[in-house]
PDB file of C-alpha atoms in Angstrom:
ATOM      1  CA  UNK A   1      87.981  82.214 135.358  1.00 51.00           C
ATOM      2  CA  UNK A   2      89.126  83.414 131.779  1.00 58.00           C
ATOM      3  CA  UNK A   3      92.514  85.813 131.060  1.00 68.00           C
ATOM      4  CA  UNK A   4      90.229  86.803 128.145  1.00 74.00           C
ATOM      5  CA  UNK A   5      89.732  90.852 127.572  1.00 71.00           C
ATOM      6  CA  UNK A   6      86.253  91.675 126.824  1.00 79.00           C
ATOM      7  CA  UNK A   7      86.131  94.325 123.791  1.00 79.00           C
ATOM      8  CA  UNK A   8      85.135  96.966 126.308  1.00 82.00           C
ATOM      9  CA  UNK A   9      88.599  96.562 128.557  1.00 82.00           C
ATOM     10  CA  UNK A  10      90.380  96.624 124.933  1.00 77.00           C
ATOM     11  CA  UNK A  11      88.911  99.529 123.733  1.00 79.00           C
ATOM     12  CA  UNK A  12      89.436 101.695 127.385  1.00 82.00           C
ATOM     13  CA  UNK A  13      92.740 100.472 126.935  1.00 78.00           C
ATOM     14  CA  UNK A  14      93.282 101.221 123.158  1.00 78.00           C
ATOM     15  CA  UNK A  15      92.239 104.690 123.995  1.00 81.00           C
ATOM     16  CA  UNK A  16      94.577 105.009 127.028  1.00 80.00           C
ATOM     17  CA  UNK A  17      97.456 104.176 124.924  1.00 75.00           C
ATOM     18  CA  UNK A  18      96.542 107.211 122.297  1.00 79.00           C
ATOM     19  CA  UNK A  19      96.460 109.588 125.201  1.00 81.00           C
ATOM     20  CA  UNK A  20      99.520 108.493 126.642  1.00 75.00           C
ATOM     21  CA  UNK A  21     100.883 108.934 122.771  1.00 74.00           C
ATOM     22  CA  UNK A  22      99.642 112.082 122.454  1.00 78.00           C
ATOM     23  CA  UNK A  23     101.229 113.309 125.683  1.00 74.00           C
ATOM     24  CA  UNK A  24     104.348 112.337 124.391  1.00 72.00           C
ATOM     25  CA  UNK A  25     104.168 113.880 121.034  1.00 76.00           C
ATOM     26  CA  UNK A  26     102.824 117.224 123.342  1.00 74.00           C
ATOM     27  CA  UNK A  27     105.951 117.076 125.081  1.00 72.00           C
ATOM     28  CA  UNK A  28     107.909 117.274 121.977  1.00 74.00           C
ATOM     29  CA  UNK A  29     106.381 120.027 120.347  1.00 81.00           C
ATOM     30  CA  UNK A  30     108.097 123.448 120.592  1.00 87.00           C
ATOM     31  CA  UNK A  31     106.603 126.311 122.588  1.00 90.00           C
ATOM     32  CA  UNK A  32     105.566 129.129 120.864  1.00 93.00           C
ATOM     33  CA  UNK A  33     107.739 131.098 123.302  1.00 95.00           C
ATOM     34  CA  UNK A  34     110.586 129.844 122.022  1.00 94.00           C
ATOM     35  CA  UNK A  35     109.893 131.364 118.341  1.00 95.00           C
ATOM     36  CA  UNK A  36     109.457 134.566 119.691  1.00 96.00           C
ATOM     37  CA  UNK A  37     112.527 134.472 121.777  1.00 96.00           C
ATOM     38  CA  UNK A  38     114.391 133.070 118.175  1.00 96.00           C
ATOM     39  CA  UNK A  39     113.047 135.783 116.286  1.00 96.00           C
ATOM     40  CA  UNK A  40     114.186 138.591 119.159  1.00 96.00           C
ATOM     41  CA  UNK A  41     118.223 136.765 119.290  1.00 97.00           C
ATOM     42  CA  UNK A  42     118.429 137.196 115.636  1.00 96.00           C
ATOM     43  CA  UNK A  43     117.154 140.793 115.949  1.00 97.00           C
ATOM     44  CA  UNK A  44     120.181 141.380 118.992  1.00 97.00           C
ATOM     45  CA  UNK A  45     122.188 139.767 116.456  1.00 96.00           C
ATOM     46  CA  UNK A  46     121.658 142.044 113.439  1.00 96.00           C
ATOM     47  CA  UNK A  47     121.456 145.225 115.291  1.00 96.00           C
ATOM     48  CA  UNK A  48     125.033 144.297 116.772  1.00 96.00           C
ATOM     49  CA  UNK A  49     126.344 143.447 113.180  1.00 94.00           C
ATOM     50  CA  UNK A  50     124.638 146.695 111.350  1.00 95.00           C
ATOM     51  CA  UNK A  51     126.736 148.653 113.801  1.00 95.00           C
ATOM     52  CA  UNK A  52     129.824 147.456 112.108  1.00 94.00           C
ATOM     53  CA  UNK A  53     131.908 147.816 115.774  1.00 96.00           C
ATOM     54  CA  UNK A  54     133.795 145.014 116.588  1.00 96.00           C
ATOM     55  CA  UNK A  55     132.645 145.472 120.240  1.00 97.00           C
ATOM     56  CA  UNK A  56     128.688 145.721 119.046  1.00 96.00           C
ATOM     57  CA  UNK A  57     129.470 142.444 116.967  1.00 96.00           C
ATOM     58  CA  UNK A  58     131.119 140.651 119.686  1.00 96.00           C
ATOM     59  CA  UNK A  59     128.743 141.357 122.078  1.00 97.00           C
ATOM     60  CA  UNK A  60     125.765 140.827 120.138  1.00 96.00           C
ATOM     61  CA  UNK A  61     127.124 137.544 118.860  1.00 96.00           C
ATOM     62  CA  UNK A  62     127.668 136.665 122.611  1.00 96.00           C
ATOM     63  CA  UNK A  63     124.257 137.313 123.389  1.00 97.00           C
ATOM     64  CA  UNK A  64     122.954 135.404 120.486  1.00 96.00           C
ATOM     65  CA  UNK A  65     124.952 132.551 121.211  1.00 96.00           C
ATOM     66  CA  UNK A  66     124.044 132.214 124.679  1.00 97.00           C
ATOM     67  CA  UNK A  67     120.456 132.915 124.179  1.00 96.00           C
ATOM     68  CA  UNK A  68     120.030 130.350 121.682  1.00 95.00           C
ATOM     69  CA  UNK A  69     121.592 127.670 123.202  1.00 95.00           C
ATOM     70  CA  UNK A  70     119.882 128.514 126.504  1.00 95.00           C
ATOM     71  CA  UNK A  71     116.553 128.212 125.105  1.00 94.00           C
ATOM     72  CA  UNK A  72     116.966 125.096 122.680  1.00 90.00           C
ATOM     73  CA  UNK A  73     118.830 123.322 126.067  1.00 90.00           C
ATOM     74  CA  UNK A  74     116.129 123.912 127.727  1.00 90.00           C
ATOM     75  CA  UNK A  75     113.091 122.693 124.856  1.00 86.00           C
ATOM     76  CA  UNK A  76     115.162 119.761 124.201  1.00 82.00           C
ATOM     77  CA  UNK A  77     115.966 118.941 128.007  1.00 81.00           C
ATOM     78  CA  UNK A  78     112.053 119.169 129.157  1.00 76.00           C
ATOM     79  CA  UNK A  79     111.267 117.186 126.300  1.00 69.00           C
ATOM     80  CA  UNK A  80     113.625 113.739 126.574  1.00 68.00           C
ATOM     81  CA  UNK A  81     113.507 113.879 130.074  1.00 69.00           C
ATOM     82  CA  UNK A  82     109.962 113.193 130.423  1.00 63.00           C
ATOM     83  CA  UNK A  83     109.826 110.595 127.301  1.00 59.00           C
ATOM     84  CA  UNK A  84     111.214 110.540 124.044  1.00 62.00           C
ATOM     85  CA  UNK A  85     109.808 109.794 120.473  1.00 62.00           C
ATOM     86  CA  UNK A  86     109.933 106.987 118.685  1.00 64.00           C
ATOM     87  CA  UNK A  87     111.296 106.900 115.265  1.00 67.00           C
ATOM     88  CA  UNK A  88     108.565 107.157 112.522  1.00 72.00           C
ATOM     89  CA  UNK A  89     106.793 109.763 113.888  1.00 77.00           C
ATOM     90  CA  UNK A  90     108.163 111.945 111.229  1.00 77.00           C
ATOM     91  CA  UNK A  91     108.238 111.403 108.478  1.00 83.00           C
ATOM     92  CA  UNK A  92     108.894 113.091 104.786  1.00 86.00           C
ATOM     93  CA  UNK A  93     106.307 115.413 104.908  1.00 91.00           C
ATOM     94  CA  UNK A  94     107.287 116.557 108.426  1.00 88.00           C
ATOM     95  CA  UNK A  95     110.980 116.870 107.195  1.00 88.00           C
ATOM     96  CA  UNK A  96     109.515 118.950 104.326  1.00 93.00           C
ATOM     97  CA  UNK A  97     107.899 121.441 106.679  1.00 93.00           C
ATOM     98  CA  UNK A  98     110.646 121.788 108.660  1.00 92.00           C
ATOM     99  CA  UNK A  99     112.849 122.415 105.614  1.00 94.00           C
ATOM    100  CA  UNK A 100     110.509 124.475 103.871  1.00 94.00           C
ATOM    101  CA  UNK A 101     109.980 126.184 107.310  1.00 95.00           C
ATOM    102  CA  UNK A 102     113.866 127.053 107.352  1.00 94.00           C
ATOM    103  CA  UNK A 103     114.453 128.103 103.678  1.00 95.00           C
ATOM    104  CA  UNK A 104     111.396 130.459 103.346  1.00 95.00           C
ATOM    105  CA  UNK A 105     112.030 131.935 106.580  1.00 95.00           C
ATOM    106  CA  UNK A 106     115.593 132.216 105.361  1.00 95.00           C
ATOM    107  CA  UNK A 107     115.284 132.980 102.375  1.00 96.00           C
ATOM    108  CA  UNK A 108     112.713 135.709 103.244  1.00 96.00           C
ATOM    109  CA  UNK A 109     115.077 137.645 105.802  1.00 96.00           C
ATOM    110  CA  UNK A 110     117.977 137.693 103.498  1.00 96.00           C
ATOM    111  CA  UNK A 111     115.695 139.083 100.353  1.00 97.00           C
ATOM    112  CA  UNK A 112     113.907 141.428 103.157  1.00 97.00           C
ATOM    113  CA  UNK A 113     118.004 142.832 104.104  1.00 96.00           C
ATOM    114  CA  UNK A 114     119.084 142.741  99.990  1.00 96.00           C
ATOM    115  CA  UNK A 115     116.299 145.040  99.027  1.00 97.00           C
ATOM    116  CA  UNK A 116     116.283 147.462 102.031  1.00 97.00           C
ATOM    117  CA  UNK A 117     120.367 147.990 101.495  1.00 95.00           C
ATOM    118  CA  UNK A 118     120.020 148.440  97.819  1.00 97.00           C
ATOM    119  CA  UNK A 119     117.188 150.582  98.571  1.00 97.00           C
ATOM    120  CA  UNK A 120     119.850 152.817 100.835  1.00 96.00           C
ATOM    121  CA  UNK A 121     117.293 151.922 104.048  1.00 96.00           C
ATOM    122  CA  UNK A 122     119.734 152.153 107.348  1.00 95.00           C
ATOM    123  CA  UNK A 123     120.117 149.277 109.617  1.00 96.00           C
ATOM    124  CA  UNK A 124     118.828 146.669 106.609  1.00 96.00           C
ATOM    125  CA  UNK A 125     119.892 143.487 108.986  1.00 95.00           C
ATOM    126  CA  UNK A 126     118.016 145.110 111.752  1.00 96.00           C
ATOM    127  CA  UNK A 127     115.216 145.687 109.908  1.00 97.00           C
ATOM    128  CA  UNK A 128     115.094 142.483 108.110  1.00 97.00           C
ATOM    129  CA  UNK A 129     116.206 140.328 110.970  1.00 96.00           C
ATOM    130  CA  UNK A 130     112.611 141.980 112.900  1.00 97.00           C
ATOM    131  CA  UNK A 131     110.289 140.995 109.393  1.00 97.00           C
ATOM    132  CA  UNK A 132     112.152 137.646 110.159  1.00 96.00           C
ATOM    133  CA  UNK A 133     111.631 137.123 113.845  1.00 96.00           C
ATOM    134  CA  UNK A 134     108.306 138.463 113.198  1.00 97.00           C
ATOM    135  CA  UNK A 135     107.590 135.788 110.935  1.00 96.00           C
ATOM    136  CA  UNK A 136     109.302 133.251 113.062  1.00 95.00           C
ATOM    137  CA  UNK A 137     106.858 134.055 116.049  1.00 95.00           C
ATOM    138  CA  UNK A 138     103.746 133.950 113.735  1.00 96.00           C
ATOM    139  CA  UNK A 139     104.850 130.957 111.928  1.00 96.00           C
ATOM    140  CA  UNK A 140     106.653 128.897 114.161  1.00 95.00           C
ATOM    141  CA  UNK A 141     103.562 127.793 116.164  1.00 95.00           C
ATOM    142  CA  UNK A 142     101.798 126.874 112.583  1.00 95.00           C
ATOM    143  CA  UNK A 143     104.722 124.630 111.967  1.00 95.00           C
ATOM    144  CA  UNK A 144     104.586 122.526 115.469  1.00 92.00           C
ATOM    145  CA  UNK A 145     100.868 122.064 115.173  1.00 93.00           C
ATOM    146  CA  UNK A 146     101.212 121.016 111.220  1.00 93.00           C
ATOM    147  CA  UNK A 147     104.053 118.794 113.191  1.00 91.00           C
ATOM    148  CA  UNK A 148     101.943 117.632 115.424  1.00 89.00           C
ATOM    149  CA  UNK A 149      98.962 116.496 113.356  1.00 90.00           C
ATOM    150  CA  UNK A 150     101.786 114.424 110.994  1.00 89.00           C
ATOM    151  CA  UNK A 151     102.929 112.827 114.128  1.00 87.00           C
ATOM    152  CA  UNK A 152      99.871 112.488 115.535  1.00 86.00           C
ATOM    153  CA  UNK A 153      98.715 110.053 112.240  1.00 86.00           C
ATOM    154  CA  UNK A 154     101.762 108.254 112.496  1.00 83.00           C
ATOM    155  CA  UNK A 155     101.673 106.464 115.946  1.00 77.00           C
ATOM    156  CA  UNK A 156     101.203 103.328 116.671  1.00 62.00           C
ATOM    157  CA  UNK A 157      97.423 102.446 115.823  1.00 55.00           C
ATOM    158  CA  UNK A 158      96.152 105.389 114.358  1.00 57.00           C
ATOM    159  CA  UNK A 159      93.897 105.082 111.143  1.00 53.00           C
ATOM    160  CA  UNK A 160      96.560 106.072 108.489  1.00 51.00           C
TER     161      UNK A 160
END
């Protein structure tokens, strides 16, 4: 009797491995709920700062706060309790995206508030934070699944 694996056992076995990968890298990626609920915060946030009450601010900041860090604890606490990724999984162009993600989204909000105050628009954070959680909601799943395919190509095994 051999220990040998016949090319049919490596291959079911090859392909096991990529599923259990790809589970992983599932796990990891952010639900589109969460840019939605991103996009709403910063909304709660602006309207609470375009009141220009120190209770409205307060408050809103409170809510922000909370909301946020609900949410991401609870994304990053389903993810690395069920597994957690291995290094190399993302790499430059995923850091780009995310970056890219982060300064157009930014940079998008703050240009959307700028023009609607100089154009004497009430409410310009309120308005500009919604074009920006807006965005975030559309966008947001785009990133994870451009995410996704990067990490995806970068496991162990995969043709690069």
């Amino acid at each position: 009797m051999t220990d040998q694996t016949g090319p049919g056992e490596a291959a079911q076995a090859l392909d096991e491995i990529r599923r259990r990968q790809q589970q992983v890298i599932d796990l990891a990626t952010i639900p589109a709920w969460y840019w939605w609920a991103a996009g709403a915060l910063m909304v709660v946030l602006a309207a609470g700062v375009d009141a220009h009450r120190p209770a409205a601010i307060g408050a809103a900041a409170t809510v922000f706060a909370l909301g946020i860090l609900s949410a991401t604890g609870w994304v990053v606490g389903r993810a690395f309790r069920r597994a957690q990724l291995r290094n190399g999984l993302l790499d430059g162009r995923g850091v780009l995206a995310i970056l890219g993600f982060v300064a157009i989204t930014v940079a998008g909000t703050i240009g959307v508030a700028f023009a609607l105050r100089a154009g004497g628009v009430s409410h310009p954070a309120t308005l500009a934070c919604l074009v920006g959680g807006l965005a975030m909601g559309v966008s947001g799943p785009i990133l994870m699944r451009v995410l996704r395919r990067i990490m995806l190509g970068n496991r162990a095994g995969s043709a690069r």
